[in-house]
Amino acid sequence: MTVVTYRQAITRGIADALSADDDVFLFGEDVARAGGAFKTTDGIWEQFGDARVLDTPISEQAIVGTAIGAAIRGLRPLAEVMFADFAAVCFDGIVNELAKYRYMTGGQVTCPVTIHMANGAGTGFGAQHSQPAENWFLNTPGLKVVVPATVTDAYALMRAAVEDDDPVLYFEHKGLFGMRGELPDDVPRVELGVAETVRSGEHVTVVATQQMRHRALAAAEQLAEEGVEVELIDPRTLVPFDHATVRASLERTNRLLVVQEGSAGGSWGGTLITHVLQEGFELLDAPPLLVCSDETPVPYAGPLEAAWLPTVERIADAIRRTARY
Amino acid sequence: MTVVTYRQAITRGIADALSADDDVFLFGEDVARAGGAFKTTDGIWEQFGDARVLDTPISEQAIVGTAIGAAIRGLRPLAEVMFADFAAVCFDGIVNELAKYRYMTGGQVTCPVTIHMANGAGTGFGAQHSQPAENWFLNTPGLKVVVPATVTDAYALMRAAVEDDDPVLYFEHKGLFGMRGELPDDVPRVELGVAETVRSGEHVTVVATQQMRHRALAAAEQLAEEGVEVELIDPRTLVPFDHATVRASLERTNRLLVVQEGSAGGSWGGTLITHVLQEGFELLDAPPLLVCSDETPVPYAGPLEAAWLPTVERIADAIRRTARY
Amino acid sequence: MTSETTSPALDQDVQLEMLRAMHEIRFFEDACHRLFASGAVRGTTHLCQGQEAVNVGALHALRADDQMTCTYRGHGAVLAKGVALDRSFGEILGKADGLCGGKGGSMHLTDVARGALGSFAIVGGHLPVSVGVAFAARYRGTDEISVCFFGDGSTNIGAFHESLNLASVWRLPVLFVCENNLYGEYSPLHTTTPIEVLADRAAAYGMPGVRIDGNDVLEVHATVTAAAARARAGEGPTLIEAMTYRQKGHSRADPAKYRPDGELEAWLARDPIVLHERALAADGVAQEQLDAIRAAAERAVEEALERAQSWSEPAVETRLEHVWA
Amino acid sequence: MTSETTSPALDQDVQLEMLRAMHEIRFFEDACHRLFASGAVRGTTHLCQGQEAVNVGALHALRADDQMTCTYRGHGAVLAKGVALDRSFGEILGKADGLCGGKGGSMHLTDVARGALGSFAIVGGHLPVSVGVAFAARYRGTDEISVCFFGDGSTNIGAFHESLNLASVWRLPVLFVCENNLYGEYSPLHTTTPIEVLADRAAAYGMPGVRIDGNDVLEVHATVTAAAARARAGEGPTLIEAMTYRQKGHSRADPAKYRPDGELEAWLARDPIVLHERALAADGVAQEQLDAIRAAAERAVEEALERAQSWSEPAVETRLEHVWA
Ligand SMILES: Cc1ncc(C[n+]2csc(CCOP(=O)(O)OP(=O)(O)O)c2C)c(N)n1
Ligand SMILES: Cc1ncc(C[n+]2csc(CCOP(=O)(O)OP(=O)(O)O)c2C)c(N)n1
Ligand SMILES: [Mg+2]
Ligand SMILES: [Mg+2]
């Protein structure tokens, strides 16, 4: 049991994935000698060498395509796309080739590709380096989407992603890189599609990921002092989504609040709320609220970016509204 | 008043847009001499010539970037991206550059770019040429999204899109190209963001676009014989969305059904349902159902693709469930 | 690197086998033409009559364990890789026993067991995949080669650039075989491409590039044999530009009116099958033997089509399979 | 085309003006370095000390009505285009009166009124935009030129390929100025690029390409003057590879440990400002005058920074503006 940062947990997850399976290789821009633009691959190249840890040109389309080609020939590529925003540059490879390859060939190929990318706002990188890009991929069946929020999940979900036989998009949140937490020497496995109940409570079910999970927890603790007990659920993977855990919680709380970084349109929060309503309408005693960002790009200036992200206060207010409804 | 196809209405819309404003130019792959892969630009080059109608290399990233650069210098580019699926190849240009350019520069530029693309399933083109791609763009503020379903809308929305000072993605549905309808000589303007109430009814509000609008109408007529009166709304543009018209309808029907081509995740249907619930939860006497496609890519074989798309029967059943609830 | 027409004459059995293979493809494509023209199949198809020598010459110069990717115009490449005629027809007809169980279609013929790794419908989409296939071969210590077929127009898309660059930096065993059939869809190459000899683009990647007569199956065979030896020796990729001609239109819908007078006739006079038959006759092969080969191929194709037509359509539930591993 | 160092000597006033401009950029970047190093500004910045001669030589060879696009490493290009120092600082500081009202930040300095059309943070993103800018110039019958600055590593991304190809097919007035500073992030060029001379890539587009000394402001000026004349004469684009050096790390976080011993020192000995001062002294300009220019630039930058620091932050409501026209 040691205390490490979220960043270090990712690095250990990558290192252990490479140790566990010789078919795993790591590649991307500046991931080898430089140890990654975010230092999430620090020391990996030194440990595993040129054959298994490779720097690439600035060619995201080539990176994704190479991962696909290597995967269908028996390898387990772990590719880095530096900022998740750059997934737009290789979007075709991800949504038209990677996601559909197995299906279009009637199951002749499997694509055990993991693409890890730095996600999200709050760090002053501006509109083209701050998007919560997970929402771009929700309407493309065939992709698994992982959004770790803690040190242990950062590690365990990296392991699960690389071991998974389907394409997995692993989004690490830039705002969490420096967060510290305990990482056991033998981290328990986490399956993709299994949520974590962060906090139990009988009044309101709150679902949140990454940065917002931590803000929601802070809000929940405020509310506890007001006598409102929040059940906080972190789905940890958006695809597949652990609907059973959310439903079980709603059967007790009958109130749902989803907190997400990013605007409402085409988002995972809206997808979750819609799903709950298809079978669970009767469960709800209050409107299932979505706390999210404004319908704007991510602004640069500190106060503007801060206002774009849901704050603990906004979350707490929404919980109050939901509880009182 | 003449009867034309949806395809011809698009062509006339393009021709009239070029006639109305010398700053409008049309370009894309095989749009000039060949008249477009779908013949939606048939005769345009003959009428307007090399200077204003240009064939491009197979370079979607260059097409979108060129449109942006020309737009900020005062032109009104009308670009064709043949199949909407190919928007994935130029996704960065659309979501990271086009959508954010005005915002990132604090309003220094306007981007009156229209990109028209052939959208959707049902024509046997397979998984990489059949996606309802409008859902890729919903989480990217800064893009207007247009989805015409009729001959008059195909024309009027093309005119409105080109005249609009913001980026507009105009999705023409492949399954509707051959559909015939009357096109008045002087087509009334349609503003972006104004829905059409296709059919009035007091029991269930159904919202649908493109192919699904027509299937929903067929279902509505079946239901009328059973005494269930459907109010069918075609939003026509997804961004901006005419929430007022939907809400006004729900105030009378208190029942909502959304019918869409494409899977549920990150979709416009889920976005709409979530939005309605934020302010309109009390309006709903029944679960707001989403009739949509399976969470799979679009299969090729006729029976499989047919089953992937919501059928009139499935829509009718969902209306019944909603009405009876 | 210069073309290798001066290599030792090829064993006549191989030459006769290549004739058979070209006939088979020709009859297969003619049958497809009838199937689509008659409306017996929905969607679209892209035929390769006139280009058979490129696929056959290249793939007969390679080993069964070499790996091939190609485009929507890939029937010839797939058949030349030894894929069954009936299952290929079956896929195009959307049958349960088609290569992909009817999920892929004409643009996605795939038979991984034969090293036909996939037919890709997004221009440029498979080039980076072919790089990954070559990477895997080297990573796993095999001396397999990755061969990638694509068209002249595809050399203008970004993925082409990124793929050749990366393959060269990593000195991977990939053969990039450009089938220059003078057109990208309806556009003659010179309208979209500022240089004449596409093989010259190899210089931008420090890679050998060679332009050859793609209608001379022996020249193709000799060139690919030499490039393959180079690749297996670890000397890296080669760009081969094979000059050929698409005797039919771009796709089902295209009558190819845009061709200059006499162009088709001139190329028909250089039909690769005719040329090869002539060469074999000059080598003393009896006309009877040549005719017998042709007749056998025709019969094989007819029988395969009949078998495939007798197969059943896929069960609708199968559309839900093969999204996930 | 070969470099034009032999062109008639440039008017000394212009040469002195270029010295002032280079000093201004140098002091500006040094100030940015302090601001970010001290943590006074969040996010990241990409500085161009050592590369000033490329931006200044190029933009002083062009007209005020010529249009410029550049990258996140664009402070030098923007200032060389005549953009105000204080509003540039203001944007980086996220102030209301910054160039973009604080919405853009260090990577997006833009002043359309000065022809500084934008700084782009996605590698390759602005190359096609620069093509569109040139298209608009020709479409509107002006003889304006579009100049586009980008780095060596950017020549490996797909958008580079598509942009140069299209600009050449259409013979547009664009100057593609590649600032070859030997590194893409932390990777030396040879690790990502299989050729040495990037200017040679111009041949793949039938475009003249020239490699020049980017630290010799006069050589840059002469080369761009000639290329601009060519472009204005309708003879199309040119690729200019300016050899230079990034004296600081890639971005705020980078100490640039990866440099071989002596490399920095060797390039500091060829500092573009030192070289130009030396040349001017050799032409008889008095040291006092050179010192006065330097001192004035230093003062101007200091005062501009003080002004900018005194400005107020944007009101949070402004984050909702400028999404739409
Ligand atoms: C990214 C993308 N853009 C456009 C298309 C539409 N399209 C299909 S084939 C084709 C022409 C390709 O020409 P070429 O590369 O010469 O191959 P050929 O069809 O001649 O074999 C085009 C533009 C596509 N499939 N993908
Ligand atoms: C599409 C994309 N991929 C990766 C990055 C991250 N990135 C920012 S700068 C840079 C290096 C660019 O190198 P070069 O083109 O030589 O420009 P320089 O920074 O040296 O001026 C990279 C990889 C990016 N911004 N965009
Ligand atoms: Mg071609
Ligand atoms: Mg560089």
Short mmCIF file of C-alpha atoms in Angstrom, two decimals, chain C residues 14-324:
data_model
loop_
_atom_site.label_atom_id
_atom_site.label_comp_id
_atom_site.label_asym_id
_atom_site.label_seq_id
_atom_site.Cartn_x
_atom_site.Cartn_y
_atom_site.Cartn_z
CA VAL C 14 2.18 -19.95 -62.48
CA GLN C 15 1.47 -17.94 -65.62
CA LEU C 16 -1.45 -20.19 -66.51
CA GLU C 17 -2.73 -20.03 -62.94
CA MET C 18 -2.66 -16.25 -63.14
CA LEU C 19 -4.67 -16.39 -66.37
CA ARG C 20 -7.27 -18.55 -64.64
CA ALA C 21 -7.38 -16.16 -61.70
CA MET C 22 -7.91 -13.16 -63.97
CA HIS C 23 -10.69 -14.91 -65.87
CA GLU C 24 -12.36 -15.81 -62.61
CA ILE C 25 -12.34 -12.22 -61.44
CA ARG C 26 -13.59 -10.98 -64.79
CA PHE C 27 -16.51 -13.39 -64.85
CA PHE C 28 -17.24 -12.64 -61.20
CA GLU C 29 -17.38 -8.91 -61.84
CA ASP C 30 -19.47 -9.35 -64.98
CA ALA C 31 -21.92 -11.37 -62.91
CA CYS C 32 -22.00 -8.68 -60.23
CA HIS C 33 -22.66 -6.12 -62.91
CA ARG C 34 -25.71 -8.07 -64.03
CA LEU C 35 -26.92 -8.61 -60.48
CA PHE C 36 -26.86 -4.91 -59.65
CA ALA C 37 -28.00 -3.70 -63.06
CA SER C 38 -31.01 -5.98 -62.81
CA GLY C 39 -31.78 -4.60 -59.38
CA ALA C 40 -31.40 -8.05 -57.85
CA VAL C 41 -29.11 -6.46 -55.23
CA ARG C 42 -29.61 -3.15 -53.40
CA GLY C 43 -26.93 -0.65 -52.53
CA THR C 44 -23.96 -0.22 -54.77
CA THR C 45 -20.92 -2.05 -56.07
CA HIS C 46 -17.55 -1.05 -57.49
CA LEU C 47 -16.19 -3.35 -60.15
CA CYS C 48 -12.62 -3.90 -61.28
CA GLN C 49 -12.86 -5.27 -64.82
CA GLY C 50 -9.64 -4.25 -66.55
CA GLN C 51 -7.60 -4.10 -63.33
CA GLU C 52 -7.29 -7.84 -62.71
CA ALA C 53 -3.59 -8.03 -63.55
CA VAL C 54 -2.67 -5.77 -60.64
CA ASN C 55 -4.36 -7.90 -58.00
CA VAL C 56 -3.43 -11.22 -59.56
CA GLY C 57 0.16 -10.34 -60.42
CA ALA C 58 0.78 -8.92 -56.97
CA LEU C 59 -0.86 -11.63 -54.89
CA HIS C 60 0.63 -14.47 -56.91
CA ALA C 61 4.03 -12.96 -56.18
CA LEU C 62 3.32 -13.17 -52.46
CA ARG C 63 2.82 -16.00 -50.01
CA ALA C 64 -0.40 -17.37 -48.60
CA ASP C 65 0.60 -16.10 -45.17
CA ASP C 66 1.11 -12.56 -46.42
CA GLN C 67 -1.70 -10.25 -45.41
CA MET C 68 -3.82 -8.11 -47.72
CA THR C 69 -6.10 -5.11 -47.28
CA CYS C 70 -8.01 -3.40 -50.08
CA THR C 71 -10.88 -1.08 -50.90
CA TYR C 72 -14.59 -1.23 -51.75
CA ARG C 73 -13.27 -2.00 -55.27
CA GLY C 74 -11.78 -5.10 -53.79
CA HIS C 75 -13.48 -8.10 -55.36
CA GLY C 76 -10.47 -8.75 -57.54
CA ALA C 77 -7.98 -8.50 -54.71
CA VAL C 78 -10.05 -10.73 -52.46
CA LEU C 79 -10.53 -13.42 -55.10
CA ALA C 80 -6.86 -13.22 -56.09
CA LYS C 81 -6.06 -13.97 -52.45
CA GLY C 82 -7.85 -17.29 -52.87
CA VAL C 83 -11.18 -16.47 -51.30
CA ALA C 84 -14.12 -18.67 -52.31
CA LEU C 85 -16.28 -17.42 -55.16
CA ASP C 86 -19.53 -18.61 -53.67
CA ARG C 87 -19.05 -17.05 -50.25
CA SER C 88 -18.01 -13.82 -51.96
CA PHE C 89 -21.18 -13.81 -54.03
CA GLY C 90 -23.05 -14.81 -50.90
CA GLU C 91 -21.85 -11.72 -49.05
CA ILE C 92 -22.78 -9.43 -51.90
CA LEU C 93 -26.20 -11.08 -52.01
CA GLY C 94 -26.50 -10.61 -48.24
CA LYS C 95 -26.73 -14.31 -47.47
CA ALA C 96 -26.21 -15.99 -44.10
CA ASP C 97 -23.26 -17.97 -45.47
CA GLY C 98 -21.67 -14.97 -47.12
CA LEU C 99 -18.14 -14.17 -46.00
CA CYS C 100 -19.38 -11.76 -43.33
CA GLY C 101 -22.76 -13.35 -42.71
CA GLY C 102 -24.36 -10.59 -44.75
CA LYS C 103 -23.25 -7.86 -42.38
CA GLY C 104 -20.60 -6.41 -44.69
CA GLY C 105 -21.70 -6.40 -48.30
CA SER C 106 -20.01 -5.67 -51.59
CA MET C 107 -17.69 -3.02 -50.14
CA HIS C 108 -16.46 -5.16 -47.24
CA LEU C 109 -15.56 -8.62 -48.55
CA THR C 110 -13.29 -10.15 -45.93
CA ASP C 111 -11.84 -13.59 -45.34
CA VAL C 112 -9.29 -13.40 -42.57
CA ALA C 113 -8.51 -17.10 -42.84
CA ARG C 114 -7.18 -16.45 -46.35
CA GLY C 115 -5.27 -13.31 -45.39
CA ALA C 116 -7.93 -11.12 -46.99
CA LEU C 117 -8.08 -8.93 -43.91
CA GLY C 118 -10.65 -6.51 -45.11
CA SER C 119 -12.16 -4.32 -47.80
CA PHE C 120 -12.56 -0.75 -46.62
CA ALA C 121 -15.12 1.75 -47.85
CA ILE C 122 -13.65 4.95 -46.46
CA VAL C 123 -10.96 6.20 -48.83
CA GLY C 124 -7.61 5.94 -47.07
CA GLY C 125 -9.07 4.12 -44.09
CA HIS C 126 -7.12 0.92 -44.59
CA LEU C 127 -3.70 2.37 -45.32
CA PRO C 128 -2.81 2.86 -41.66
CA VAL C 129 -4.35 -0.51 -40.90
CA SER C 130 -1.94 -2.10 -43.36
CA VAL C 131 0.90 -0.41 -41.50
CA GLY C 132 -0.26 -1.99 -38.26
CA VAL C 133 -0.47 -5.38 -39.92
CA ALA C 134 3.17 -5.02 -40.98
CA PHE C 135 4.12 -3.83 -37.52
CA ALA C 136 2.56 -6.94 -35.99
CA ALA C 137 4.44 -9.18 -38.42
CA ARG C 138 7.75 -7.71 -37.35
CA TYR C 139 6.81 -7.53 -33.69
CA ARG C 140 5.95 -11.22 -33.75
CA GLY C 141 9.12 -12.06 -35.61
CA THR C 142 7.45 -13.45 -38.71
CA ASP C 143 8.54 -12.47 -42.20
CA GLU C 144 5.00 -11.90 -43.39
CA ILE C 145 4.34 -8.93 -45.58
CA SER C 146 1.41 -6.54 -45.59
CA VAL C 147 0.14 -5.55 -49.03
CA CYS C 148 -2.30 -2.72 -49.41
CA PHE C 149 -4.26 -1.92 -52.58
CA PHE C 150 -5.73 1.53 -53.12
CA GLY C 151 -6.56 3.90 -55.91
CA ASP C 152 -4.93 6.92 -57.51
CA GLY C 153 -7.43 9.34 -56.01
CA SER C 154 -6.69 7.99 -52.55
CA THR C 155 -3.19 9.41 -52.72
CA ASN C 156 -4.69 12.84 -52.00
CA ILE C 157 -6.16 11.96 -48.62
CA GLY C 158 -4.37 12.59 -45.35
CA ALA C 159 -4.27 8.96 -44.24
CA PHE C 160 -2.14 8.12 -47.29
CA HIS C 161 0.48 10.61 -46.16
CA GLU C 162 0.55 9.54 -42.54
CA SER C 163 0.67 5.86 -43.43
CA LEU C 164 3.54 5.99 -45.89
CA ASN C 165 5.47 8.25 -43.57
CA LEU C 166 5.09 5.99 -40.56
CA ALA C 167 5.76 2.81 -42.55
CA SER C 168 8.98 4.36 -43.77
CA VAL C 169 10.19 5.71 -40.41
CA TRP C 170 9.65 2.27 -38.95
CA ARG C 171 10.94 0.49 -42.09
CA LEU C 172 7.96 -1.85 -42.04
CA PRO C 173 7.27 -4.64 -44.54
CA VAL C 174 4.36 -3.04 -46.40
CA LEU C 175 3.79 -2.88 -50.12
CA PHE C 176 1.61 0.07 -51.06
CA VAL C 177 0.09 -0.84 -54.40
CA CYS C 178 -1.67 2.07 -56.05
CA GLU C 179 -4.03 0.97 -58.80
CA ASN C 180 -3.92 4.05 -60.99
CA ASN C 181 -7.02 3.64 -63.15
CA LEU C 182 -6.92 7.32 -64.19
CA TYR C 183 -10.06 8.31 -62.29
CA GLY C 184 -11.27 8.96 -58.80
CA GLU C 185 -14.97 8.47 -59.17
CA TYR C 186 -15.79 10.71 -62.14
CA SER C 187 -12.76 12.97 -61.88
CA PRO C 188 -9.73 12.41 -64.08
CA LEU C 189 -6.57 12.43 -61.98
CA HIS C 190 -5.15 15.64 -63.40
CA THR C 191 -8.15 17.62 -62.12
CA THR C 192 -7.39 16.66 -58.53
CA THR C 193 -3.66 16.04 -58.47
CA PRO C 194 -0.90 18.45 -59.40
CA ILE C 195 1.64 15.80 -60.43
CA GLU C 196 1.50 13.12 -63.06
CA VAL C 197 3.51 10.25 -61.66
CA LEU C 198 2.12 9.23 -58.28
CA ALA C 199 5.09 6.95 -57.66
CA ASP C 200 7.09 10.15 -57.29
CA ARG C 201 5.29 10.76 -54.00
CA ALA C 202 7.39 7.98 -52.52
CA ALA C 203 10.33 10.39 -52.39
CA ALA C 204 8.50 12.46 -49.77
CA TYR C 205 8.82 9.42 -47.51
CA GLY C 206 12.31 8.32 -48.43
CA MET C 207 10.73 5.24 -49.94
CA PRO C 208 11.33 3.66 -53.35
CA GLY C 209 8.53 4.32 -55.79
CA VAL C 210 7.99 2.69 -59.13
CA ARG C 211 5.41 3.11 -61.88
CA ILE C 212 4.66 0.00 -63.89
CA ASP C 213 2.27 -1.32 -66.50
CA GLY C 214 -0.55 -2.64 -64.35
CA ASN C 215 -2.08 -4.46 -67.29
CA ASP C 216 1.01 -6.62 -67.71
CA VAL C 217 0.56 -9.32 -65.10
CA LEU C 218 4.16 -10.47 -65.50
CA GLU C 219 5.54 -7.00 -64.89
CA VAL C 220 3.36 -6.65 -61.81
CA HIS C 221 4.49 -10.06 -60.60
CA ALA C 222 8.17 -9.25 -61.11
CA THR C 223 7.92 -5.84 -59.46
CA VAL C 224 6.09 -7.14 -56.41
CA THR C 225 8.51 -10.06 -56.12
CA ALA C 226 11.40 -7.63 -55.90
CA ALA C 227 9.63 -5.25 -53.50
CA ALA C 228 8.59 -8.17 -51.31
CA ALA C 229 12.15 -9.45 -51.11
CA ARG C 230 13.23 -5.98 -50.04
CA ALA C 231 10.51 -5.79 -47.41
CA ARG C 232 11.25 -9.26 -46.03
CA ALA C 233 14.89 -8.30 -45.82
CA GLY C 234 13.91 -5.49 -43.46
CA GLU C 235 14.59 -2.76 -45.99
CA GLY C 236 11.14 -1.27 -45.63
CA PRO C 237 8.11 -0.37 -47.72
CA THR C 238 7.73 0.34 -51.43
CA LEU C 239 5.16 2.37 -53.32
CA ILE C 240 4.13 0.71 -56.57
CA GLU C 241 1.99 2.65 -59.01
CA ALA C 242 0.34 0.23 -61.41
CA MET C 243 -1.12 1.95 -64.46
CA THR C 244 -4.41 0.35 -65.38
CA TYR C 245 -7.95 1.17 -66.39
CA ARG C 246 -11.42 0.75 -64.98
CA GLN C 247 -13.41 -0.67 -67.89
CA LYS C 248 -16.77 -0.03 -66.20
CA GLY C 249 -18.11 3.03 -64.42
CA HIS C 250 -17.11 3.99 -60.90
CA SER C 251 -20.09 2.29 -59.34
CA ARG C 252 -23.45 0.83 -60.17
CA ALA C 253 -24.94 4.21 -60.98
CA ASP C 254 -22.18 5.44 -63.28
CA PRO C 255 -22.38 5.11 -67.07
CA ALA C 256 -18.94 6.78 -67.32
CA LYS C 257 -20.03 9.35 -69.89
CA TYR C 258 -17.11 11.55 -68.90
CA ARG C 259 -14.53 9.46 -70.75
CA PRO C 260 -12.86 11.05 -73.75
CA ASP C 261 -13.69 9.34 -77.06
CA GLY C 262 -11.53 6.37 -77.81
CA GLU C 263 -10.08 6.08 -74.30
CA LEU C 264 -12.02 2.98 -73.39
CA GLU C 265 -11.37 1.36 -76.76
CA ALA C 266 -7.64 2.00 -76.48
CA TRP C 267 -7.56 0.36 -73.06
CA LEU C 268 -9.75 -2.52 -74.13
CA ALA C 269 -7.12 -3.19 -76.76
CA ARG C 270 -4.70 -3.51 -73.86
CA ASP C 271 -7.03 -5.65 -71.78
CA PRO C 272 -4.82 -7.47 -69.26
CA ILE C 273 -6.39 -10.83 -69.99
CA VAL C 274 -5.98 -10.44 -73.73
CA LEU C 275 -2.38 -9.33 -73.26
CA HIS C 276 -1.57 -12.28 -71.06
CA GLU C 277 -3.27 -14.78 -73.35
CA ARG C 278 -1.28 -13.34 -76.23
CA ALA C 279 1.96 -13.69 -74.30
CA LEU C 280 1.18 -17.26 -73.38
CA ALA C 281 0.27 -18.10 -76.95
CA ALA C 282 3.57 -16.60 -78.05
CA ASP C 283 5.23 -18.88 -75.52
CA GLY C 284 3.62 -21.76 -77.33
CA VAL C 285 0.59 -22.47 -75.19
CA ALA C 286 -2.10 -23.96 -77.40
CA GLN C 287 -5.29 -21.93 -77.99
CA GLU C 288 -7.33 -24.94 -76.86
CA GLN C 289 -5.66 -24.83 -73.47
CA LEU C 290 -6.27 -21.12 -73.15
CA ASP C 291 -9.91 -21.56 -74.10
CA ALA C 292 -10.27 -24.43 -71.64
CA ILE C 293 -8.96 -22.27 -68.82
CA ARG C 294 -11.42 -19.54 -69.73
CA ALA C 295 -14.34 -21.93 -69.97
CA ALA C 296 -13.49 -23.56 -66.65
CA ALA C 297 -13.36 -20.19 -64.95
CA GLU C 298 -16.69 -19.18 -66.43
CA ARG C 299 -18.28 -22.40 -65.26
CA ALA C 300 -16.80 -22.08 -61.78
CA VAL C 301 -18.23 -18.58 -61.43
CA GLU C 302 -21.67 -19.59 -62.71
CA GLU C 303 -21.86 -22.53 -60.35
CA ALA C 304 -20.66 -20.45 -57.42
CA LEU C 305 -23.34 -17.85 -58.09
CA GLU C 306 -26.04 -20.50 -58.31
CA ARG C 307 -24.92 -21.97 -54.99
CA ALA C 308 -24.84 -18.59 -53.32
CA GLN C 309 -28.26 -17.68 -54.65
CA SER C 310 -29.65 -20.86 -53.15
CA TRP C 311 -28.45 -19.91 -49.66
CA SER C 312 -30.82 -18.50 -47.08
CA GLU C 313 -30.90 -14.97 -45.76
CA PRO C 314 -29.54 -14.32 -42.27
CA ALA C 315 -31.95 -14.54 -39.34
CA VAL C 316 -32.81 -11.05 -38.13
CA GLU C 317 -31.47 -11.81 -34.64
CA THR C 318 -27.98 -12.21 -36.10
CA ARG C 319 -27.85 -8.44 -36.55
CA LEU C 320 -27.27 -8.21 -32.80
CA GLU C 321 -24.20 -10.46 -32.89
CA HIS C 322 -20.55 -9.49 -33.38
CA VAL C 323 -20.70 -6.00 -31.96
CA TRP C 324 -18.61 -7.19 -29.04
#
